[in-house]
Every structure is written in C-alpha cells, then in structure tokens.
C-alpha cells in the first residue's frame, strides 16, 4: 500500500490510544491480535468491504460526445445491456458531427473515427478497420447498370450528404487498386441531398440512387441483399471508431466500464 512499517506502527498506536485498549500483542519477533483486536477486526471487515465495493462499482453520469453514425451503430443497439449491467450508471449522449474537445465541453468521453482524432488524445479502438461502401438497390442496378470504376459514377444518380457542422457536401474519395494507389475525388451530382444518414439510406433502399457510406453502418442491408455493394476494390480500409478520454491516470470506474464494454463488442464486429 506504499505505507512504511514505521508509519503503520504509529497509526496502530494512535488507534489503541483513542480506544484505550490494546489491539495487538507485540514481541521483538511476532505480532498477533488481542481478543479486543479480533472483535474490532471482525466488526469492521464488512464495513471495509462495503467501502471497497462502493469505490470499485461504476456509478454516476457518463456524458459521451459522439457522431450520429457512431451512436446508431455502436451505442444505441447495446444501451439496454450496458445499463442493465451497471444499474448505478446514467448515460447522456451528445450527438454532433464535428470533433469535440471533451475537456472544454465538459464531456467524460468521445467517439470518433481514428482519422479525426488529435494524436495526443488517449484513445482505444472500438471497431475493426472500416471501409466506405458505394451501394444501391438491386432494382437500381437493373435499370441503370453497374459502375466498374469511379469515372462511371458520372452517369449515375449519386445521392449527397451535407455535413451539419460545416455545411459542406461530403465528396467521394477513391484509391486505385493498382500499385500506384491513385486518389480520385468526386462530388456527387444526384437529385437529392441529405444531412441525415438514415434518410439517405432509406432513399437508396427505395432505388432512388447510389450512396457512399460506412460499411459498418450497412451490414444488415448488405447481408439481406437489400443493398448491393460496388467498386469495393476502390475503397481502401482505414482506422475505425475510437473511444477517447482525457487521461489514463486515475481513470474513473465508470469510464473503465464503458471502455471495457465497447472493446468487448468490437470482437463481434470482426
């Protein structure tokens, strides 16, 4: 415990003086509890165990700044399980597209893509590597054909996403699958623009046009065949989502619980 024998001896002597009772038998070689010391130890053991449990059990409010995409894919599906496992915890989700300074904003933790994080942040990956995916409905491809390379997208109805924070249109970036690794950037020129991921996906499911979005967020639709993926060789993998916190030092039990829980869910996404 980092306490010297001399300091511990002084604490014990002070306790004996306060209680006016001898708690320990002492010789130059040995030490043992007196009857009174044993009774005190037995009486306090349960109370000390309760204190340890209270300090170790996660409790209180966790304020998490996260993008809407991360909240929908990584937090909302598991929120009931997390709160049932830790009944003394409360969670507040603050949804924002832009990167958050969690210290300045009074947050306990944040969730963002690895490419958005400051290199000095304390962060752990909570998803495997991810890819962007260009997808459309089977009916759309039956009517308009399948693009073989990014240049073909100029002949397709590519639905756009506008960032709420900056107002900019999300441009579609591709990396050639050859050794050169050329980067190709296009601005989608479709007949609809969205600032909500779910609305954009619903339009794609209806066959309105193509969308480019994180494959992690479309696993269900891709598995069912409701959406079909194209140009996959042109979409290079990149670091996924990270949970980031202000510091590793003296990390609160509630933050450790959240971190361990989300890291545990990462395996299921492999």
PDB file of N, CA, C and O in Angstrom, residues 175-183:
ATOM      1  N   UNK A 175      -9.386   5.168 -53.957  1.00  0.00           N
ATOM      2  CA  UNK A 175      -7.966   4.850 -54.145  1.00  0.00           C
ATOM      3  C   UNK A 175      -7.860   3.718 -55.151  1.00  0.00           C
ATOM      4  O   UNK A 175      -8.481   2.659 -54.960  1.00  0.00           O
ATOM      5  N   UNK A 176      -7.090   3.916 -56.195  1.00  0.00           N
ATOM      6  CA  UNK A 176      -6.996   2.886 -57.237  1.00  0.00           C
ATOM      7  C   UNK A 176      -6.384   1.617 -56.655  1.00  0.00           C
ATOM      8  O   UNK A 176      -5.458   1.675 -55.846  1.00  0.00           O
ATOM      9  N   UNK A 177      -6.898   0.454 -57.070  1.00  0.00           N
ATOM     10  CA  UNK A 177      -6.409  -0.809 -56.508  1.00  0.00           C
ATOM     11  C   UNK A 177      -5.057  -1.249 -57.065  1.00  0.00           C
ATOM     12  O   UNK A 177      -4.514  -2.256 -56.617  1.00  0.00           O
ATOM     13  N   UNK A 178      -4.489  -0.505 -58.005  1.00  0.00           N
ATOM     14  CA  UNK A 178      -3.195  -0.885 -58.567  1.00  0.00           C
ATOM     15  C   UNK A 178      -2.058  -0.409 -57.665  1.00  0.00           C
ATOM     16  O   UNK A 178      -2.267   0.202 -56.617  1.00  0.00           O
ATOM     17  N   UNK A 179      -0.832  -0.671 -58.091  1.00  0.00           N
ATOM     18  CA  UNK A 179       0.348  -0.337 -57.275  1.00  0.00           C
ATOM     19  C   UNK A 179       0.521   1.163 -57.103  1.00  0.00           C
ATOM     20  O   UNK A 179       1.125   1.618 -56.131  1.00  0.00           O
ATOM     21  N   UNK A 180      -0.004   1.966 -58.036  1.00  0.00           N
ATOM     22  CA  UNK A 180       0.156   3.411 -57.954  1.00  0.00           C
ATOM     23  C   UNK A 180      -0.654   4.009 -56.803  1.00  0.00           C
ATOM     24  O   UNK A 180      -0.255   5.016 -56.211  1.00  0.00           O
ATOM     25  N   UNK A 181      -1.786   3.413 -56.477  1.00  0.00           N
ATOM     26  CA  UNK A 181      -2.620   3.931 -55.399  1.00  0.00           C
ATOM     27  C   UNK A 181      -3.104   5.347 -55.636  1.00  0.00           C
ATOM     28  O   UNK A 181      -3.090   6.189 -54.734  1.00  0.00           O
ATOM     29  N   UNK A 182      -3.530   5.650 -56.873  1.00  0.00           N
ATOM     30  CA  UNK A 182      -4.003   6.998 -57.212  1.00  0.00           C
ATOM     31  C   UNK A 182      -5.276   7.349 -56.431  1.00  0.00           C
ATOM     32  O   UNK A 182      -6.113   6.491 -56.197  1.00  0.00           O
ATOM     33  N   UNK A 183      -5.402   8.610 -56.063  1.00  0.00           N
ATOM     34  CA  UNK A 183      -6.592   9.088 -55.365  1.00  0.00           C
ATOM     35  C   UNK A 183      -7.496   9.819 -56.342  1.00  0.00           C
ATOM     36  O   UNK A 183      -7.041  10.705 -57.087  1.00  0.00           O
TER      37      UNK A 183
END
